[in-house]
Amino acid sequence: MQRLLRKILGLFIMLQCVGIMALESPVLTLPLMKKAPSIDGNISEEEWKYAAKMQGSCWNKTGQIGTLYPAEMFFWVGADRKHFYIAVKRAVGPAKLMNRVLPNPDINPNTFSDDSVETVIVPDLNAEKIKIIHSNINNRGAVYKMAKTKTDTLPFSGKWKTKGTVKDGWWNFEMAIPWKDLGVNGVPRKTGVRICMNWKRVQEWVQTAWEPEKTQFFGQTALPTIFWKNDAPVVQVHSVREYNGSVVKDGKITIFNPSGKDLSVRVNYHFFPVSSHDFKLNRVYTIPAGKTEVIMLSGGPLHRNESLTWKLHVTSVDGKEKYYVREYFSRPAESANVFLLKKDNDNRISFSFAYYPSYRKMLFRANVGTVTDKSQLKDLKAVVRYNRRTIAEIPFGKSMKNGECLSKYDTPDFGEYIQKGDTSAVFHVDFYSNGKKVATQQFEHHIFPWTGNRIGKSDIIVPPFTGVKWEKNTVKVLLREHLLNSIGLPGQIVAKDGKILKDKGFILEASIDGKRYEAKGSLKVSKKGKSFLNTESGWKAGALEGSSSVKWDQDGMAEWILSLKKGAVVDSLKLKITLDNSLVDLMHTCGDGARINYAGSVPGGSGKIWDSSKVVRIGMRDYVPYIWLGSDEQGLSVFGENDKNWVTAKGVPEFELFRDGDKLTLVLNLIAKKTKLSSDRKIRLGFMATPVKPMPKDFRRWNAWAHFSNGVNREMVKQGYFKYSTNLLGSGWYFGTITACSDVYPADFEFLRKMAEARKTGVRPDRYILDYWKKYSPGDARTNNRRVHYLNGFNRAMSLGNENIFYYNARGARFKGTPEGRFYLNEWYKGAVADREVMDIVSYDLDPAESYRDYAVWWYKKTFETGAMDQLYWDDVFLSSNFNLVGTDAYLRDDGSIQPASGLFNMRELVRRSAYMVAEMKRENRSMIHMTSTNIMPIISYGRQHFDWEENLGFIDFQDRHTRDYIRAMSHGRQSGNFPVMLVAFTANPRKDLSPEKYRHWIRTAAGVMLTHELRWHKNFDEFWAALKQLFDCGYATDDSKVYNYWQKDYPVKITGGETSSLFSVRKNDAVLMVCDWSNGGNYTAFIDKKVLGFSVNMKAVDVETGKELPVQGNKINFSLKKHDFIIIKLIKR
């Protein structure tokens, strides 16, 4: 029976691996448009005659990739010498468009919540430095834009003209983008553009795209391509052959010849259904000058809802020039079923509310910005009731500039309404307009056993940290000492035996009546424990008075609360932080998002060299939540939630960086214009010096991770090359959850106990797994995928690794489907107010507030106690704007919009509290944090491993992905002391999609870049692990070796001939050198400092891969490298 069960499970897995045929990405060749179309939201076929026309957009959804979305859509692409043009015409259902976001002159991140057109434009694909422009635009013209290069994300603005209209069941949208805004002069030869549609008022929110392949969104793989050529024909698809209602409708295309001479083209059309006969057309058409050829695309019979593949290639006769290429799969016949049937009027008032049980507060919102009938605005109120009993009536305030009315309400303890023996109660909110009840919503109040627990809140030492010590105004933590000034801020910091500050270090400086005053005070320790130390100081700066309190944590983070007393008139207030310029060559800044952040070298020059306008933000204005300045290890980070209680001024950046000789000064403009402080103010900031902690002992012999092991990696694990290996269960499904990334406990906790038992016995409980499938994964569209994960969770947990790491999403939650989520929706969701009727599963919108941390650590601990889990993994710890006005530092600006909080301190506390919990359980903490592009010290300091490079950059050389300075500032782990693992995401299969020669080159660029920076890969590519094995076999990372990195000041190797990265390991009788090319290849010479060698300088050098001896002269080794290739050289005594 057991054998039969295993066969069933094996067959099930095999069936999931069956693929479908690959489709070619779109290609166009187009002439320039003779006359610019009018951007008025009325698409005229005549105006768009010179533009290519496409029908349909492909589903970007697992199981539907490459299939046309059922709802009808047409779009056009064209250009003239001044502008790039896009038009979209798509069907609109009875519920019309989601169209709530009003245009903002700065940024419009919330356009993604509306029906919108999203584009990724690579203006010039032949440019030496590729630039990528990302935008998202709704029908009102609210535009979100940013720019990317291969290595950086940049702020972007431009004078784009857009217009949309909704009429007769269609949304018509037109846009004109100046080529100059895209950074090109004139029309480039080749442009890439990804055109997507975000559908909101449909049964399931979805994104569709022009291309038929789900690929890296900002990459060039599968990117639709347009060539610009004046004598090219214009192909327009007006309809495709499909089953329409009760009949089969033929397709129709037109080919317009705009040139002054006859043009011959080849039309290659292939229409093949799954069961009906296919139809092929391969014919040459000669189109007279200035004329249009109409071609009907017919075929054989077609059954209702029959799947089919549609391919159209219009090319030159010889096929060398591609004028129009489009391929996709069929779509279901009943296209109208995708739309929501409920009619929704954008001119009505939209009511919503938020309930914050931990704070006993409610927030009510009425969106009246789109209301034209002003009588609706009379007597707006919300009524809270329990059954028929009215608890409170709350009138709405006046409408703000952004079209919203807000009201707050301090609630009673709703727990008192819960009946004896129950643990929950349901309440209702009725909304009234003009004396009439117009809407009713409900919320719940619950009592949970984990609420307010003390797990992870002990005052204990968490290894490897050593607590906080106080000695002669100096705060001492692991690897760092902070000599404090009279207001409790560092006057000097010694980090790893080096002083990093200059002059007076931190200075708080007020300007009053044209005079400058430095804040002075008297410092005292107010509270001290094993793991923390608090200081307080009252201070004065001229007529300005206040207080300063700092809480120091054992990881070295300082949380500073600056209090300002009301009354003084201040010209400006600045915090100046002066660092030693000779120690700072790297910089990392973070906005409120992932994959948008800068890491690399500090800008050159003197005077002002940088300001906060250079940072990309999604929901914030001007504020920068995280700035780090330093070298590979030593440095200083400055961070916070937002600029709450700052006084900002137009034209004055909130952060500025100045260089003056040997000094580098970061200036925070806390008060940027003349201000009378009419009330007390509090400003919160944080500081943290690096390195935070040493790298783990023997980290070079760690492996990530064993469950992927086969081939070389598996043999290395078996042969004992690694001292520590892990198994990552990289989805909640692996340990039995309902959702892949939004739960913290399984559907049945017995799943974990069975997994722990299987780890001990080595026997997988197949009968239990089959029963689990039937009970918790029946009839779901993703059932098969979920079932595969349920099974493989046991396989991974039982594999070679020392420890199991369980996946948790730090920004994911299931709201509607869990009582915890329904109750704490508004405390945990990062929006100002969530739609309680529809808000369910989120993957990126959770903010781990204190009540969430109570919930999470309670379940983490229970999971640890089963024996199934050994370590924690958090996905998505990036900063993300939180617009929640209760419980965060988010606040209302003068224009009524919300300046969000970054969520930094909440995210830190989730990781920190979990580390304390692990220490309380007497376990060793090796938790892993996924921090792609967000190397934020206060968040990742309590981790021990980090996960980077999930950036979907396709199969470009690794030297072109990131600069060496980026890797040093972001990835190699030396500032945080975390073991660095690279994810390197890509959606395709490199072995399958690249030729053997290109694959070998690509994989060697990966191995060279990663290994010379001592990064590890989670992927099982033999070539990478074979190179690491060669390093180990040559003595790298043995107990008696010393390893040098090329960025060290005492690096004993000098390499000439081009740009390189390298790694050097030396023992008494041998050494090994790995060199990776960052130029175009060529001849190189390595000069070895003979003082570091344990043997005579009369040495022998051997290319480890080929076994060939290399030319040596004294301490010089000569060798050659191909572009972006690497070499491993073993040095031995001759």
Short mmCIF file of N, CA and C in Angstrom, two decimals, residues 107-194:
data_model
loop_
_atom_site.label_atom_id
_atom_site.label_comp_id
_atom_site.label_asym_id
_atom_site.label_seq_id
_atom_site.Cartn_x
_atom_site.Cartn_y
_atom_site.Cartn_z
N ILE A 107 3.74 62.84 -6.77
CA ILE A 107 3.77 61.40 -7.04
C ILE A 107 2.36 60.84 -6.88
N ASN A 108 2.10 59.75 -7.60
CA ASN A 108 0.76 59.15 -7.58
C ASN A 108 0.87 57.64 -7.42
N PRO A 109 1.39 57.16 -6.29
CA PRO A 109 1.58 55.71 -6.16
C PRO A 109 0.27 54.93 -6.14
N ASN A 110 -0.82 55.57 -5.73
CA ASN A 110 -2.07 54.84 -5.59
C ASN A 110 -2.78 54.60 -6.92
N THR A 111 -2.19 55.03 -8.04
CA THR A 111 -2.80 54.73 -9.33
C THR A 111 -2.90 53.23 -9.55
N PHE A 112 -2.07 52.45 -8.87
CA PHE A 112 -2.11 51.00 -9.04
C PHE A 112 -3.39 50.40 -8.47
N SER A 113 -4.13 51.16 -7.65
CA SER A 113 -5.39 50.66 -7.12
C SER A 113 -6.55 50.95 -8.06
N ASP A 114 -6.31 51.70 -9.14
CA ASP A 114 -7.33 52.02 -10.14
C ASP A 114 -7.13 51.18 -11.40
N ASP A 115 -8.17 51.12 -12.25
CA ASP A 115 -7.95 50.66 -13.61
C ASP A 115 -6.91 51.58 -14.24
N SER A 116 -5.88 51.01 -14.84
CA SER A 116 -4.77 51.85 -15.28
C SER A 116 -4.00 51.20 -16.42
N VAL A 117 -3.29 52.06 -17.16
CA VAL A 117 -2.39 51.62 -18.21
C VAL A 117 -0.97 51.71 -17.65
N GLU A 118 -0.26 50.60 -17.68
CA GLU A 118 1.10 50.55 -17.12
C GLU A 118 2.08 50.27 -18.25
N THR A 119 3.17 51.02 -18.29
CA THR A 119 4.16 50.83 -19.36
C THR A 119 5.56 50.73 -18.80
N VAL A 120 6.39 49.98 -19.50
CA VAL A 120 7.83 49.96 -19.28
C VAL A 120 8.45 50.28 -20.64
N ILE A 121 9.12 51.41 -20.72
CA ILE A 121 9.67 51.87 -22.00
C ILE A 121 11.18 51.91 -21.92
N VAL A 122 11.83 51.24 -22.85
CA VAL A 122 13.28 51.36 -23.05
C VAL A 122 13.44 52.17 -24.33
N PRO A 123 13.65 53.47 -24.22
CA PRO A 123 13.58 54.35 -25.40
C PRO A 123 14.55 53.93 -26.51
N ASP A 124 15.77 53.59 -26.12
CA ASP A 124 16.79 53.25 -27.11
C ASP A 124 17.48 51.96 -26.69
N LEU A 125 17.08 50.87 -27.33
CA LEU A 125 17.66 49.58 -26.98
C LEU A 125 19.10 49.43 -27.44
N ASN A 126 19.55 50.33 -28.32
CA ASN A 126 20.94 50.28 -28.79
C ASN A 126 21.86 51.21 -28.02
N ALA A 127 21.31 51.92 -27.02
CA ALA A 127 22.12 52.87 -26.26
C ALA A 127 23.18 52.14 -25.45
N GLU A 128 24.31 52.81 -25.28
CA GLU A 128 25.39 52.21 -24.49
C GLU A 128 24.95 52.05 -23.04
N LYS A 129 24.21 53.06 -22.54
CA LYS A 129 23.67 52.98 -21.19
C LYS A 129 22.15 52.92 -21.28
N ILE A 130 21.61 51.72 -21.07
CA ILE A 130 20.18 51.51 -21.21
C ILE A 130 19.43 52.25 -20.10
N LYS A 131 18.34 52.94 -20.50
CA LYS A 131 17.48 53.62 -19.54
C LYS A 131 16.08 53.05 -19.67
N ILE A 132 15.44 52.81 -18.54
CA ILE A 132 14.10 52.20 -18.51
C ILE A 132 13.16 53.16 -17.79
N ILE A 133 12.02 53.45 -18.41
CA ILE A 133 11.03 54.35 -17.81
C ILE A 133 9.79 53.54 -17.47
N HIS A 134 9.39 53.57 -16.21
CA HIS A 134 8.22 52.84 -15.74
C HIS A 134 7.13 53.84 -15.40
N SER A 135 5.90 53.59 -15.85
CA SER A 135 4.80 54.50 -15.53
C SER A 135 3.52 53.72 -15.32
N ASN A 136 2.60 54.33 -14.58
CA ASN A 136 1.26 53.79 -14.39
C ASN A 136 0.29 54.97 -14.36
N ILE A 137 -0.77 54.93 -15.19
CA ILE A 137 -1.62 56.10 -15.40
C ILE A 137 -3.08 55.67 -15.36
N ASN A 138 -3.90 56.40 -14.60
CA ASN A 138 -5.33 56.12 -14.60
C ASN A 138 -6.07 57.07 -15.54
N ASN A 139 -7.38 56.93 -15.61
CA ASN A 139 -8.16 57.71 -16.57
C ASN A 139 -8.21 59.19 -16.25
N ARG A 140 -7.94 59.55 -15.00
CA ARG A 140 -7.94 60.96 -14.63
C ARG A 140 -6.62 61.65 -14.94
N GLY A 141 -5.64 60.88 -15.39
CA GLY A 141 -4.34 61.46 -15.69
C GLY A 141 -3.39 61.48 -14.51
N ALA A 142 -3.73 60.78 -13.43
CA ALA A 142 -2.79 60.63 -12.32
C ALA A 142 -1.68 59.68 -12.78
N VAL A 143 -0.44 60.15 -12.73
CA VAL A 143 0.68 59.41 -13.31
C VAL A 143 1.71 59.08 -12.23
N TYR A 144 2.10 57.82 -12.18
CA TYR A 144 3.26 57.40 -11.38
C TYR A 144 4.39 57.10 -12.35
N LYS A 145 5.58 57.67 -12.11
CA LYS A 145 6.71 57.46 -13.01
C LYS A 145 8.00 57.31 -12.22
N MET A 146 8.90 56.46 -12.73
CA MET A 146 10.27 56.40 -12.24
C MET A 146 11.15 55.86 -13.36
N ALA A 147 12.46 56.07 -13.21
CA ALA A 147 13.42 55.62 -14.22
C ALA A 147 14.39 54.64 -13.61
N LYS A 148 14.89 53.72 -14.44
CA LYS A 148 15.87 52.74 -14.00
C LYS A 148 16.98 52.64 -15.04
N THR A 149 18.18 52.38 -14.54
CA THR A 149 19.27 51.96 -15.41
C THR A 149 19.59 50.52 -15.05
N LYS A 150 20.64 49.96 -15.62
CA LYS A 150 20.98 48.58 -15.28
C LYS A 150 21.28 48.43 -13.80
N THR A 151 21.82 49.48 -13.19
CA THR A 151 22.28 49.36 -11.80
C THR A 151 21.56 50.26 -10.82
N ASP A 152 20.81 51.26 -11.29
CA ASP A 152 20.22 52.24 -10.38
C ASP A 152 18.76 52.51 -10.72
N THR A 153 18.03 53.00 -9.71
CA THR A 153 16.68 53.52 -9.91
C THR A 153 16.72 55.01 -9.61
N LEU A 154 16.07 55.81 -10.46
CA LEU A 154 16.22 57.26 -10.40
C LEU A 154 14.85 57.94 -10.36
N PRO A 155 14.76 59.11 -9.70
CA PRO A 155 13.53 59.89 -9.79
C PRO A 155 13.29 60.31 -11.23
N PHE A 156 12.04 60.46 -11.61
CA PHE A 156 11.74 60.81 -13.00
C PHE A 156 10.47 61.64 -13.05
N SER A 157 10.50 62.67 -13.84
CA SER A 157 9.30 63.45 -14.12
C SER A 157 9.35 63.87 -15.58
N GLY A 158 8.23 64.17 -16.13
CA GLY A 158 8.20 64.56 -17.54
C GLY A 158 6.86 65.17 -17.90
N LYS A 159 6.83 65.86 -19.02
CA LYS A 159 5.62 66.54 -19.47
C LYS A 159 4.85 65.63 -20.43
N TRP A 160 4.24 64.61 -19.85
CA TRP A 160 3.45 63.67 -20.63
C TRP A 160 2.03 64.20 -20.76
N LYS A 161 1.45 64.02 -21.93
CA LYS A 161 0.07 64.44 -22.15
C LYS A 161 -0.80 63.20 -22.25
N THR A 162 -1.83 63.11 -21.40
CA THR A 162 -2.73 61.95 -21.42
C THR A 162 -4.18 62.44 -21.38
N LYS A 163 -5.06 61.63 -21.91
CA LYS A 163 -6.49 61.94 -21.84
C LYS A 163 -7.27 60.65 -21.99
N GLY A 164 -8.28 60.48 -21.13
CA GLY A 164 -9.12 59.30 -21.20
C GLY A 164 -10.58 59.66 -21.14
N THR A 165 -11.40 58.88 -21.81
CA THR A 165 -12.85 59.05 -21.77
C THR A 165 -13.50 57.68 -21.69
N VAL A 166 -14.68 57.63 -21.08
CA VAL A 166 -15.47 56.39 -21.04
C VAL A 166 -16.80 56.67 -21.72
N LYS A 167 -17.08 55.89 -22.78
CA LYS A 167 -18.28 56.15 -23.56
C LYS A 167 -18.72 54.86 -24.25
N ASP A 168 -20.02 54.59 -24.17
CA ASP A 168 -20.63 53.46 -24.89
C ASP A 168 -19.94 52.14 -24.59
N GLY A 169 -19.57 51.93 -23.32
CA GLY A 169 -18.99 50.66 -22.91
C GLY A 169 -17.52 50.49 -23.23
N TRP A 170 -16.84 51.59 -23.61
CA TRP A 170 -15.41 51.52 -23.93
C TRP A 170 -14.65 52.61 -23.19
N TRP A 171 -13.46 52.25 -22.75
CA TRP A 171 -12.51 53.23 -22.21
C TRP A 171 -11.52 53.56 -23.33
N ASN A 172 -11.48 54.80 -23.72
CA ASN A 172 -10.53 55.29 -24.73
C ASN A 172 -9.47 56.13 -24.04
N PHE A 173 -8.23 55.76 -24.24
CA PHE A 173 -7.13 56.43 -23.54
C PHE A 173 -6.00 56.69 -24.52
N GLU A 174 -5.49 57.94 -24.53
CA GLU A 174 -4.40 58.31 -25.42
C GLU A 174 -3.29 59.00 -24.63
N MET A 175 -2.05 58.80 -25.06
CA MET A 175 -0.94 59.45 -24.39
C MET A 175 0.15 59.80 -25.39
N ALA A 176 0.79 60.95 -25.15
CA ALA A 176 1.92 61.41 -25.96
C ALA A 176 3.09 61.67 -25.03
N ILE A 177 4.23 61.05 -25.34
CA ILE A 177 5.41 61.16 -24.48
C ILE A 177 6.54 61.78 -25.29
N PRO A 178 7.04 62.96 -24.91
CA PRO A 178 8.15 63.57 -25.66
C PRO A 178 9.40 62.68 -25.63
N TRP A 179 10.02 62.50 -26.77
CA TRP A 179 11.28 61.74 -26.81
C TRP A 179 12.31 62.36 -25.87
N LYS A 180 12.29 63.70 -25.75
CA LYS A 180 13.26 64.36 -24.87
C LYS A 180 13.08 63.93 -23.42
N ASP A 181 11.80 63.76 -23.00
CA ASP A 181 11.55 63.29 -21.63
C ASP A 181 12.11 61.89 -21.41
N LEU A 182 12.17 61.13 -22.49
CA LEU A 182 12.69 59.77 -22.39
C LEU A 182 14.21 59.72 -22.47
N GLY A 183 14.82 60.89 -22.62
CA GLY A 183 16.28 60.96 -22.58
C GLY A 183 16.96 60.68 -23.90
N VAL A 184 16.23 60.81 -25.03
CA VAL A 184 16.85 60.59 -26.34
C VAL A 184 16.63 61.83 -27.21
N ASN A 185 17.60 62.11 -28.02
CA ASN A 185 17.50 63.21 -28.99
C ASN A 185 17.16 62.62 -30.35
N GLY A 186 15.98 62.94 -30.84
CA GLY A 186 15.55 62.35 -32.09
C GLY A 186 14.98 60.96 -31.88
N VAL A 187 14.62 60.33 -32.97
CA VAL A 187 13.99 59.01 -32.89
C VAL A 187 15.07 57.93 -32.91
N PRO A 188 15.11 57.05 -31.91
CA PRO A 188 16.11 55.97 -31.92
C PRO A 188 15.76 54.94 -32.99
N ARG A 189 16.70 54.06 -33.27
CA ARG A 189 16.45 53.02 -34.28
C ARG A 189 15.58 51.91 -33.71
N LYS A 190 15.70 51.65 -32.41
CA LYS A 190 15.05 50.47 -31.83
C LYS A 190 14.56 50.82 -30.42
N THR A 191 13.27 50.61 -30.17
CA THR A 191 12.65 50.93 -28.89
C THR A 191 11.97 49.69 -28.33
N GLY A 192 12.06 49.52 -27.03
CA GLY A 192 11.34 48.44 -26.36
C GLY A 192 10.22 49.02 -25.52
N VAL A 193 9.06 48.37 -25.53
CA VAL A 193 7.94 48.88 -24.73
C VAL A 193 7.07 47.71 -24.26
N ARG A 194 6.80 47.70 -22.98
CA ARG A 194 5.87 46.74 -22.38
C ARG A 194 4.60 47.51 -22.04
#
